[in-house]
PDB file of C-alpha atoms in Angstrom:
ATOM      1  CA  MET A 292      94.225 104.396  64.092  1.00  0.00           C
ATOM      2  CA  ARG A 293      90.814 103.591  65.506  1.00  0.00           C
ATOM      3  CA  ALA A 294      89.492 100.922  67.856  1.00  0.00           C
ATOM      4  CA  ARG A 295      88.375  98.871  64.843  1.00  0.00           C
ATOM      5  CA  ASP A 296      92.015  98.620  63.697  1.00  0.00           C
ATOM      6  CA  LEU A 297      93.162  97.233  67.059  1.00  0.00           C
ATOM      7  CA  LEU A 298      90.202  94.964  67.712  1.00  0.00           C
ATOM      8  CA  THR A 299      90.663  91.282  68.533  1.00  0.00           C
ATOM      9  CA  ASP A 300      88.247  88.473  69.295  1.00  0.00           C
ATOM     10  CA  PHE A 301      88.036  88.025  73.021  1.00  0.00           C
ATOM     11  CA  PRO A 302      86.569  85.172  75.055  1.00  0.00           C
ATOM     12  CA  THR A 303      83.601  86.028  77.259  1.00  0.00           C
ATOM     13  CA  VAL A 304      82.101  84.529  80.387  1.00  0.00           C
ATOM     14  CA  THR A 305      78.513  84.884  81.570  1.00  0.00           C
ATOM     15  CA  LEU A 306      77.090  85.932  84.930  1.00  0.00           C
ATOM     16  CA  ASP A 307      76.492  82.225  85.607  1.00  0.00           C
ATOM     17  CA  THR A 308      80.084  81.116  84.931  1.00  0.00           C
ATOM     18  CA  ALA A 309      81.792  79.787  88.058  1.00  0.00           C
ATOM     19  CA  VAL A 310      84.454  82.141  89.446  1.00  0.00           C
ATOM     20  CA  LEU A 311      86.916  79.242  89.492  1.00  0.00           C
ATOM     21  CA  GLU A 312      86.314  78.600  85.791  1.00  0.00           C
ATOM     22  CA  ALA A 313      86.729  82.327  85.047  1.00  0.00           C
ATOM     23  CA  ALA A 314      90.066  82.347  86.903  1.00  0.00           C
ATOM     24  CA  ARG A 315      91.163  79.276  84.970  1.00  0.00           C
ATOM     25  CA  LEU A 316      90.306  80.910  81.635  1.00  0.00           C
ATOM     26  CA  LEU A 317      92.285  84.002  82.643  1.00  0.00           C
ATOM     27  CA  ALA A 318      95.312  81.940  83.652  1.00  0.00           C
ATOM     28  CA  ASP A 319      95.232  79.416  80.794  1.00  0.00           C
ATOM     29  CA  GLN A 320      94.935  82.026  78.062  1.00  0.00           C
ATOM     30  CA  ASP A 321      97.081  84.643  79.871  1.00  0.00           C
ATOM     31  CA  LEU A 322      94.335  87.236  79.429  1.00  0.00           C
ATOM     32  CA  PRO A 323      94.549  90.780  80.849  1.00  0.00           C
ATOM     33  CA  GLY A 324      90.964  90.487  82.100  1.00  0.00           C
ATOM     34  CA  LEU A 325      87.537  89.115  81.306  1.00  0.00           C
ATOM     35  CA  ILE A 326      84.381  90.384  79.638  1.00  0.00           C
ATOM     36  CA  VAL A 327      81.255  89.232  81.481  1.00  0.00           C
ATOM     37  CA  VAL A 328      78.215  89.298  79.198  1.00  0.00           C
ATOM     38  CA  ASP A 329      74.526  89.407  80.110  1.00  0.00           C
ATOM     39  CA  GLU A 330      71.669  87.480  78.485  1.00  0.00           C
ATOM     40  CA  SER A 331      71.751  89.773  75.438  1.00  0.00           C
ATOM     41  CA  GLY A 332      75.447  89.177  74.860  1.00  0.00           C
ATOM     42  CA  LEU A 333      76.432  92.726  75.880  1.00  0.00           C
ATOM     43  CA  PRO A 334      79.046  93.524  78.567  1.00  0.00           C
ATOM     44  CA  ALA A 335      77.529  93.394  82.056  1.00  0.00           C
ATOM     45  CA  SER A 336      80.960  93.861  83.579  1.00  0.00           C
ATOM     46  CA  ILE A 337      84.573  94.007  82.473  1.00  0.00           C
ATOM     47  CA  LEU A 338      86.976  92.666  85.018  1.00  0.00           C
ATOM     48  CA  PRO A 339      90.705  93.378  84.940  1.00  0.00           C
ATOM     49  CA  GLY A 340      92.678  90.317  86.062  1.00  0.00           C
ATOM     50  CA  THR A 341      93.141  91.693  89.573  1.00  0.00           C
ATOM     51  CA  GLN A 342      89.394  92.068  89.931  1.00  0.00           C
ATOM     52  CA  VAL A 343      88.764  88.480  88.797  1.00  0.00           C
ATOM     53  CA  LEU A 344      91.054  87.556  91.683  1.00  0.00           C
ATOM     54  CA  ARG A 345      89.071  89.911  93.902  1.00  0.00           C
ATOM     55  CA  LEU A 346      85.920  87.847  93.259  1.00  0.00           C
ATOM     56  CA  ALA A 347      87.643  85.047  95.146  1.00  0.00           C
ATOM     57  CA  VAL A 348      89.268  86.930  98.047  1.00  0.00           C
ATOM     58  CA  PRO A 349      87.254  86.692 101.282  1.00  0.00           C
ATOM     59  CA  GLY A 350      85.633  89.994 102.271  1.00  0.00           C
ATOM     60  CA  TYR A 351      87.586  90.395 105.521  1.00  0.00           C
ATOM     61  CA  CYS A 352      90.882  90.392 103.582  1.00  0.00           C
ATOM     62  CA  GLN A 353      89.847  92.954 100.990  1.00  0.00           C
ATOM     63  CA  ASP A 354      89.971  96.023 103.170  1.00  0.00           C
ATOM     64  CA  ASP A 355      92.981  94.901 105.138  1.00  0.00           C
ATOM     65  CA  PRO A 356      95.331  92.476 103.367  1.00  0.00           C
ATOM     66  CA  ALA A 357      97.283  92.126 106.641  1.00  0.00           C
ATOM     67  CA  LEU A 358      94.346  90.123 107.998  1.00  0.00           C
ATOM     68  CA  ALA A 359      95.139  87.518 105.356  1.00  0.00           C
ATOM     69  CA  ARG A 360      98.347  86.740 107.255  1.00  0.00           C
ATOM     70  CA  VAL A 361      96.411  85.138 110.123  1.00  0.00           C
ATOM     71  CA  VAL A 362      95.094  82.461 107.719  1.00  0.00           C
ATOM     72  CA  ASP A 363      97.383  79.430 107.767  1.00  0.00           C
ATOM     73  CA  GLU A 364      99.244  78.419 104.623  1.00  0.00           C
ATOM     74  CA  ARG A 365      97.080  75.400 103.796  1.00  0.00           C
ATOM     75  CA  HIS A 366      93.876  77.441 103.838  1.00  0.00           C
ATOM     76  CA  ALA A 367      95.577  80.360 102.086  1.00  0.00           C
ATOM     77  CA  ASP A 368      96.587  78.013  99.267  1.00  0.00           C
ATOM     78  CA  GLY A 369      93.051  76.669  98.978  1.00  0.00           C
ATOM     79  CA  PHE A 370      91.014  79.870  98.941  1.00  0.00           C
ATOM     80  CA  LEU A 371      90.400  79.781  95.202  1.00  0.00           C
ATOM     81  CA  ALA A 372      89.372  76.134  95.101  1.00  0.00           C
ATOM     82  CA  SER A 373      87.133  76.608  98.147  1.00  0.00           C
ATOM     83  CA  LEU A 374      84.772  78.712  96.030  1.00  0.00           C
ATOM     84  CA  ASN A 375      83.447  75.528  94.433  1.00  0.00           C
ATOM     85  CA  ASP A 376      80.844  76.597  91.892  1.00  0.00           C
ATOM     86  CA  ARG A 377      80.124  80.091  93.163  1.00  0.00           C
ATOM     87  CA  ALA A 378      79.060  82.114  90.124  1.00  0.00           C
ATOM     88  CA  VAL A 379      80.500  85.404  88.873  1.00  0.00           C
ATOM     89  CA  ARG A 380      77.041  86.960  89.436  1.00  0.00           C
ATOM     90  CA  GLU A 381      77.292  86.370  93.192  1.00  0.00           C
ATOM     91  CA  ALA A 382      80.781  87.816  93.443  1.00  0.00           C
ATOM     92  CA  LEU A 383      80.510  91.034  91.427  1.00  0.00           C
ATOM     93  CA  PRO A 384      80.806  94.233  93.466  1.00  0.00           C
ATOM     94  CA  ALA A 385      77.432  95.679  94.469  1.00  0.00           C
ATOM     95  CA  ARG A 386      78.440  99.153  93.372  1.00  0.00           C
ATOM     96  CA  PRO A 387      78.766  99.078  89.588  1.00  0.00           C
ATOM     97  CA  ARG A 388      81.745 100.914  88.121  1.00  0.00           C
ATOM     98  CA  GLU A 389      82.212 102.816  84.901  1.00  0.00           C
ATOM     99  CA  LEU A 390      82.630 100.145  82.237  1.00  0.00           C
ATOM    100  CA  PRO A 391      85.509 100.379  79.767  1.00  0.00           C
ATOM    101  CA  VAL A 392      83.287 100.089  76.705  1.00  0.00           C
ATOM    102  CA  THR A 393      83.428 102.204  73.579  1.00  0.00           C
ATOM    103  CA  ASP A 394      82.644 102.125  69.869  1.00  0.00           C
ATOM    104  CA  PRO A 395      84.805 101.134  66.864  1.00  0.00           C
ATOM    105  CA  ASP A 396      85.491 104.807  66.031  1.00  0.00           C
ATOM    106  CA  ALA A 397      87.333 105.536  69.289  1.00  0.00           C
ATOM    107  CA  THR A 398      90.839 106.919  68.726  1.00  0.00           C
ATOM    108  CA  ALA A 399      94.038 105.623  70.336  1.00  0.00           C
ATOM    109  CA  LEU A 400      93.960 108.524  72.793  1.00  0.00           C
ATOM    110  CA  GLU A 401      90.354 107.777  73.786  1.00  0.00           C
ATOM    111  CA  LEU A 402      91.235 104.120  74.361  1.00  0.00           C
ATOM    112  CA  ALA A 403      94.279 105.101  76.445  1.00  0.00           C
ATOM    113  CA  ALA A 404      92.285 107.579  78.548  1.00  0.00           C
ATOM    114  CA  LEU A 405      89.561 104.975  79.139  1.00  0.00           C
ATOM    115  CA  MET A 406      92.054 102.270  80.157  1.00  0.00           C
ATOM    116  CA  ALA A 407      93.874 104.687  82.476  1.00  0.00           C
ATOM    117  CA  ARG A 408      90.667 105.965  84.079  1.00  0.00           C
ATOM    118  CA  THR A 409      89.026 102.577  84.627  1.00  0.00           C
ATOM    119  CA  HIS A 410      92.311 100.779  85.452  1.00  0.00           C
ATOM    120  CA  SER A 411      91.350  98.231  82.819  1.00  0.00           C
ATOM    121  CA  PRO A 412      93.922  96.747  80.407  1.00  0.00           C
ATOM    122  CA  LEU A 413      90.967  95.738  78.272  1.00  0.00           C
ATOM    123  CA  VAL A 414      88.245  97.796  76.529  1.00  0.00           C
ATOM    124  CA  ALA A 415      85.168  96.144  75.038  1.00  0.00           C
ATOM    125  CA  ILE A 416      84.096  97.436  71.629  1.00  0.00           C
ATOM    126  CA  VAL A 417      80.351  97.549  71.052  1.00  0.00           C
ATOM    127  CA  SER A 418      78.465  98.639  67.966  1.00  0.00           C
ATOM    128  CA  GLY A 419      74.708  98.567  67.408  1.00  0.00           C
ATOM    129  CA  ASN A 420      73.986  96.371  70.411  1.00  0.00           C
ATOM    130  CA  ARG A 421      76.615  93.846  69.421  1.00  0.00           C
ATOM    131  CA  LEU A 422      79.909  93.061  71.142  1.00  0.00           C
ATOM    132  CA  LEU A 423      82.573  93.133  68.412  1.00  0.00           C
ATOM    133  CA  GLY A 424      85.569  92.182  70.578  1.00  0.00           C
ATOM    134  CA  ALA A 425      88.142  93.997  72.658  1.00  0.00           C
ATOM    135  CA  VAL A 426      91.203  96.195  72.449  1.00  0.00           C
ATOM    136  CA  THR A 427      93.913  95.163  74.902  1.00  0.00           C
ATOM    137  CA  LEU A 428      96.550  97.422  76.434  1.00  0.00           C
ATOM    138  CA  GLN A 429      99.162  95.318  74.671  1.00  0.00           C
ATOM    139  CA  ALA A 430      97.548  95.839  71.244  1.00  0.00           C
ATOM    140  CA  LEU A 431      97.160  99.561  71.897  1.00  0.00           C
ATOM    141  CA  LEU A 432     100.807  99.991  72.956  1.00  0.00           C
ATOM    142  CA  ASP A 433     102.016  97.949  70.005  1.00  0.00           C
ATOM    143  CA  GLY A 434      99.935 100.140  67.674  1.00  0.00           C
ATOM    144  CA  LEU A 435     101.142 103.384  69.240  1.00  0.00           C
ATOM    145  CA  LEU A 436     104.801 102.372  69.326  1.00  0.00           C
ATOM    146  CA  ALA A 437     104.752 101.209  65.696  1.00  0.00           C
ATOM    147  CA  GLN A 438     103.955 104.798  64.640  1.00  0.00           C
TER     148      GLN A 438
ATOM    149  CA  MET B 230     103.039  78.350  98.986  1.00  0.00           C
ATOM    150  CA  ARG B 231     104.724  81.621  99.852  1.00  0.00           C
ATOM    151  CA  ALA B 232     105.799  84.638  97.833  1.00  0.00           C
ATOM    152  CA  ARG B 233     109.329  83.218  97.664  1.00  0.00           C
ATOM    153  CA  ASP B 234     107.991  80.181  95.763  1.00  0.00           C
ATOM    154  CA  LEU B 235     106.294  82.351  93.139  1.00  0.00           C
ATOM    155  CA  LEU B 236     109.011  84.962  92.781  1.00  0.00           C
ATOM    156  CA  THR B 237     110.503  85.857  89.401  1.00  0.00           C
ATOM    157  CA  ASP B 238     113.155  88.305  88.308  1.00  0.00           C
ATOM    158  CA  PHE B 239     111.494  91.428  87.044  1.00  0.00           C
ATOM    159  CA  PRO B 240     112.940  94.337  85.058  1.00  0.00           C
ATOM    160  CA  THR B 241     112.947  97.719  86.768  1.00  0.00           C
ATOM    161  CA  VAL B 242     113.001 101.297  85.574  1.00  0.00           C
ATOM    162  CA  THR B 243     114.234 104.315  87.510  1.00  0.00           C
ATOM    163  CA  LEU B 244     112.588 107.672  88.199  1.00  0.00           C
ATOM    164  CA  ASP B 245     114.775 109.094  85.414  1.00  0.00           C
ATOM    165  CA  THR B 246     113.709 106.574  82.746  1.00  0.00           C
ATOM    166  CA  ALA B 247     111.789 108.223  79.900  1.00  0.00           C
ATOM    167  CA  VAL B 248     108.065 107.391  79.929  1.00  0.00           C
ATOM    168  CA  LEU B 249     108.330 106.366  76.272  1.00  0.00           C
ATOM    169  CA  GLU B 250     111.105 103.905  77.100  1.00  0.00           C
ATOM    170  CA  ALA B 251     109.053 102.532  80.004  1.00  0.00           C
ATOM    171  CA  ALA B 252     106.072 102.006  77.677  1.00  0.00           C
ATOM    172  CA  ARG B 253     108.326 100.261  75.171  1.00  0.00           C
ATOM    173  CA  LEU B 254     109.685  97.903  77.846  1.00  0.00           C
ATOM    174  CA  LEU B 255     106.126  97.072  78.931  1.00  0.00           C
ATOM    175  CA  ALA B 256     105.038  96.376  75.348  1.00  0.00           C
ATOM    176  CA  ASP B 257     108.159  94.520  74.182  1.00  0.00           C
ATOM    177  CA  GLN B 258     108.284  92.163  77.156  1.00  0.00           C
ATOM    178  CA  ASP B 259     104.483  91.950  77.532  1.00  0.00           C
ATOM    179  CA  LEU B 260     104.775  92.853  81.214  1.00  0.00           C
ATOM    180  CA  PRO B 261     101.754  93.338  83.508  1.00  0.00           C
ATOM    181  CA  GLY B 262     103.327  96.501  84.909  1.00  0.00           C
ATOM    182  CA  LEU B 263     106.586  98.106  85.943  1.00  0.00           C
ATOM    183  CA  ILE B 264     108.595  98.500  89.131  1.00  0.00           C
ATOM    184  CA  VAL B 265     110.096 101.980  89.451  1.00  0.00           C
ATOM    185  CA  VAL B 266     113.083 101.987  91.803  1.00  0.00           C
ATOM    186  CA  ASP B 267     114.661 104.889  93.663  1.00  0.00           C
ATOM    187  CA  GLU B 268     118.357 105.589  94.163  1.00  0.00           C
ATOM    188  CA  SER B 269     118.642 102.832  96.762  1.00  0.00           C
ATOM    189  CA  GLY B 270     117.140 100.226  94.403  1.00  0.00           C
ATOM    190  CA  LEU B 271     113.899  99.947  96.390  1.00  0.00           C
ATOM    191  CA  PRO B 272     110.427 100.388  94.845  1.00  0.00           C
ATOM    192  CA  ALA B 273     109.464 104.071  94.634  1.00  0.00           C
ATOM    193  CA  SER B 274     106.345 103.157  92.692  1.00  0.00           C
ATOM    194  CA  ILE B 275     104.758 100.115  91.119  1.00  0.00           C
ATOM    195  CA  LEU B 276     102.742 100.873  88.043  1.00  0.00           C
ATOM    196  CA  PRO B 277     100.191  98.483  86.571  1.00  0.00           C
ATOM    197  CA  GLY B 278     100.240  98.636  82.758  1.00  0.00           C
ATOM    198  CA  THR B 279      97.219 100.936  82.637  1.00  0.00           C
ATOM    199  CA  GLN B 280      98.983 103.396  84.912  1.00  0.00           C
ATOM    200  CA  VAL B 281     102.115 103.396  82.727  1.00  0.00           C
ATOM    201  CA  LEU B 282      99.731 104.445  79.954  1.00  0.00           C
ATOM    202  CA  ARG B 283      98.265 107.050  82.303  1.00  0.00           C
ATOM    203  CA  LEU B 284     101.690 108.718  82.588  1.00  0.00           C
ATOM    204  CA  ALA B 285     101.324 109.580  78.914  1.00  0.00           C
ATOM    205  CA  VAL B 286      97.663 110.633  78.717  1.00  0.00           C
ATOM    206  CA  PRO B 287      97.212 114.433  78.756  1.00  0.00           C
ATOM    207  CA  GLY B 288      95.646 115.698  81.983  1.00  0.00           C
ATOM    208  CA  TYR B 289      92.470 117.037  80.335  1.00  0.00           C
ATOM    209  CA  CYS B 290      91.610 113.542  79.057  1.00  0.00           C
ATOM    210  CA  GLN B 291      92.121 111.749  82.342  1.00  0.00           C
ATOM    211  CA  ASP B 292      89.013 112.944  84.118  1.00  0.00           C
ATOM    212  CA  ASP B 293      86.832 112.874  81.041  1.00  0.00           C
ATOM    213  CA  PRO B 294      87.879 110.421  78.312  1.00  0.00           C
ATOM    214  CA  ALA B 295      85.140 111.893  76.075  1.00  0.00           C
ATOM    215  CA  LEU B 296      87.309 115.007  75.726  1.00  0.00           C
ATOM    216  CA  ALA B 297      89.852 112.809  73.953  1.00  0.00           C
ATOM    217  CA  ARG B 298      87.379 112.513  71.061  1.00  0.00           C
ATOM    218  CA  VAL B 299      87.909 116.141  70.081  1.00  0.00           C
ATOM    219  CA  VAL B 300      91.590 115.432  69.352  1.00  0.00           C
ATOM    220  CA  ASP B 301      92.044 114.543  65.682  1.00  0.00           C
ATOM    221  CA  GLU B 302      93.297 111.094  64.701  1.00  0.00           C
ATOM    222  CA  ARG B 303      96.811 112.170  63.752  1.00  0.00           C
ATOM    223  CA  HIS B 304      97.442 113.820  67.101  1.00  0.00           C
ATOM    224  CA  ALA B 305      95.664 111.001  68.947  1.00  0.00           C
ATOM    225  CA  ASP B 306      98.035 108.498  67.297  1.00  0.00           C
ATOM    226  CA  GLY B 307     101.047 110.572  68.276  1.00  0.00           C
ATOM    227  CA  PHE B 308     100.373 111.318  71.931  1.00  0.00           C
ATOM    228  CA  LEU B 309     102.832 108.729  73.223  1.00  0.00           C
ATOM    229  CA  ALA B 310     105.673 109.800  70.929  1.00  0.00           C
ATOM    230  CA  SER B 311     105.002 113.479  71.722  1.00  0.00           C
ATOM    231  CA  LEU B 312     106.293 112.889  75.252  1.00  0.00           C
ATOM    232  CA  ASN B 313     109.847 112.886  73.897  1.00  0.00           C
ATOM    233  CA  ASP B 314     112.132 112.271  76.857  1.00  0.00           C
ATOM    234  CA  ARG B 315     109.760 113.198  79.680  1.00  0.00           C
ATOM    235  CA  ALA B 316     110.849 111.139  82.684  1.00  0.00           C
ATOM    236  CA  VAL B 317     108.738 108.828  84.832  1.00  0.00           C
ATOM    237  CA  ARG B 318     109.527 111.113  87.813  1.00  0.00           C
ATOM    238  CA  GLU B 319     107.671 114.013  86.178  1.00  0.00           C
ATOM    239  CA  ALA B 320     104.639 111.934  85.328  1.00  0.00           C
ATOM    240  CA  LEU B 321     103.971 110.054  88.565  1.00  0.00           C
ATOM    241  CA  PRO B 322     100.762 111.004  90.364  1.00  0.00           C
ATOM    242  CA  ALA B 323     101.336 113.606  93.104  1.00  0.00           C
ATOM    243  CA  ARG B 324      99.264 111.650  95.594  1.00  0.00           C
ATOM    244  CA  PRO B 325     101.200 108.460  96.356  1.00  0.00           C
ATOM    245  CA  ARG B 326      99.164 105.266  96.571  1.00  0.00           C
ATOM    246  CA  GLU B 327      99.533 102.175  98.693  1.00  0.00           C
ATOM    247  CA  LEU B 328     102.352 100.192  97.085  1.00  0.00           C
ATOM    248  CA  PRO B 329     101.887  96.488  96.368  1.00  0.00           C
ATOM    249  CA  VAL B 330     105.032  95.457  98.199  1.00  0.00           C
ATOM    250  CA  THR B 331     105.407  92.579 100.624  1.00  0.00           C
ATOM    251  CA  ASP B 332     107.948  90.144 101.992  1.00  0.00           C
ATOM    252  CA  PRO B 333     108.942  86.630 100.852  1.00  0.00           C
ATOM    253  CA  ASP B 334     106.811  85.020 103.591  1.00  0.00           C
ATOM    254  CA  ALA B 335     103.515  86.385 102.278  1.00  0.00           C
ATOM    255  CA  THR B 336     100.952  83.649 101.589  1.00  0.00           C
ATOM    256  CA  ALA B 337      98.987  83.201  98.370  1.00  0.00           C
ATOM    257  CA  LEU B 338      95.944  84.755 100.039  1.00  0.00           C
ATOM    258  CA  GLU B 339      97.928  87.811 101.146  1.00  0.00           C
ATOM    259  CA  LEU B 340      99.299  88.272  97.638  1.00  0.00           C
ATOM    260  CA  ALA B 341      95.799  87.956  96.160  1.00  0.00           C
ATOM    261  CA  ALA B 342      94.323  90.447  98.646  1.00  0.00           C
ATOM    262  CA  LEU B 343      97.130  92.906  97.935  1.00  0.00           C
ATOM    263  CA  MET B 344      96.731  92.629  94.153  1.00  0.00           C
ATOM    264  CA  ALA B 345      92.950  93.028  94.419  1.00  0.00           C
ATOM    265  CA  ARG B 346      93.169  96.014  96.752  1.00  0.00           C
ATOM    266  CA  THR B 347      95.849  97.915  94.844  1.00  0.00           C
ATOM    267  CA  HIS B 348      94.542  96.863  91.386  1.00  0.00           C
ATOM    268  CA  SER B 349      98.084  95.719  90.625  1.00  0.00           C
ATOM    269  CA  PRO B 350      98.797  92.494  88.693  1.00  0.00           C
ATOM    270  CA  LEU B 351     102.307  92.720  90.116  1.00  0.00           C
ATOM    271  CA  VAL B 352     103.613  92.663  93.700  1.00  0.00           C
ATOM    272  CA  ALA B 353     107.229  93.564  94.499  1.00  0.00           C
ATOM    273  CA  ILE B 354     108.956  91.333  97.037  1.00  0.00           C
ATOM    274  CA  VAL B 355     111.389  93.085  99.338  1.00  0.00           C
ATOM    275  CA  SER B 356     113.532  91.638 102.088  1.00  0.00           C
ATOM    276  CA  GLY B 357     116.075  93.440 104.254  1.00  0.00           C
ATOM    277  CA  ASN B 358     116.159  96.570 102.084  1.00  0.00           C
ATOM    278  CA  ARG B 359     116.693  94.568  98.921  1.00  0.00           C
ATOM    279  CA  LEU B 360     114.283  94.066  96.025  1.00  0.00           C
ATOM    280  CA  LEU B 361     114.182  90.325  95.349  1.00  0.00           C
ATOM    281  CA  GLY B 362     111.824  90.390  92.366  1.00  0.00           C
ATOM    282  CA  ALA B 363     108.082  90.225  91.811  1.00  0.00           C
ATOM    283  CA  VAL B 364     105.090  87.924  91.918  1.00  0.00           C
ATOM    284  CA  THR B 365     102.785  88.377  88.941  1.00  0.00           C
ATOM    285  CA  LEU B 366      99.041  87.701  88.863  1.00  0.00           C
ATOM    286  CA  GLN B 367      99.743  85.054  86.233  1.00  0.00           C
ATOM    287  CA  ALA B 368     102.259  83.224  88.468  1.00  0.00           C
ATOM    288  CA  LEU B 369      99.907  83.435  91.447  1.00  0.00           C
ATOM    289  CA  LEU B 370      96.938  82.048  89.490  1.00  0.00           C
ATOM    290  CA  ASP B 371      99.078  79.289  88.004  1.00  0.00           C
ATOM    291  CA  GLY B 372     100.262  78.380  91.518  1.00  0.00           C
ATOM    292  CA  LEU B 373      96.766  78.414  92.992  1.00  0.00           C
ATOM    293  CA  LEU B 374      95.183  76.455  90.155  1.00  0.00           C
ATOM    294  CA  ALA B 375      97.890  73.800  90.234  1.00  0.00           C
ATOM    295  CA  GLN B 376      96.814  72.892  93.796  1.00  0.00           C
TER     296      GLN B 376
END
């Protein structure tokens, strides 16, 4: 079993997609995360669902979630909508992380190690400068458990 | 909108559950993660899906996923099954992390900050020494986007 056997088409967003639209895509399609592509169509970032949410959480709450409690319920409910059309590009962390990206030959164990290490339930599969799709944690587990 | 409004029942495993059984529960019910409870029924650990997978990945692959490539395909396919009945207790990381646990009064912003900070698409809701259930990333996004 190789990455190519577990591969599925996966929607992408660009650096110019609005964070609100990215969150909506995640929610509507019940995705484990999002692939953000650059101008060449290759992954610029891969965001697990929690990190798509992170794009929208105000900075002062990120280090200390308890600070979020001082925000009243009405504003707490509206934090996502208050982003308006802020783009993914503006919200990505400054410090780039290791991207969960590999090639179609990766084995099930490689995919598992990469997901575990990067905390990403989603690995992008790239071959010859082209994004082929993604392997999700769900697809990997289903493949492994069907053995 | 408070945690209590977004709460759902959520299956739990115990420290004595086999890792393989935990992985099967995650895959079969398409869960974003698992709540591991201790003898008193309170969360001992909350594992995002990728970290359930991590319980099964051999130590030498965790720091350097490239090492996984040297394992042949047959063994790579079988790594999950090779755990046999190894229990969750034996596989949990030695260094405990901040648990994504809060109370039913937490606001949407608090839940989002907690998920982002702990990289967990799942927050356990506890009140008066009782586990009430969980709020998932999906439920939180659905709630926020329905505003």
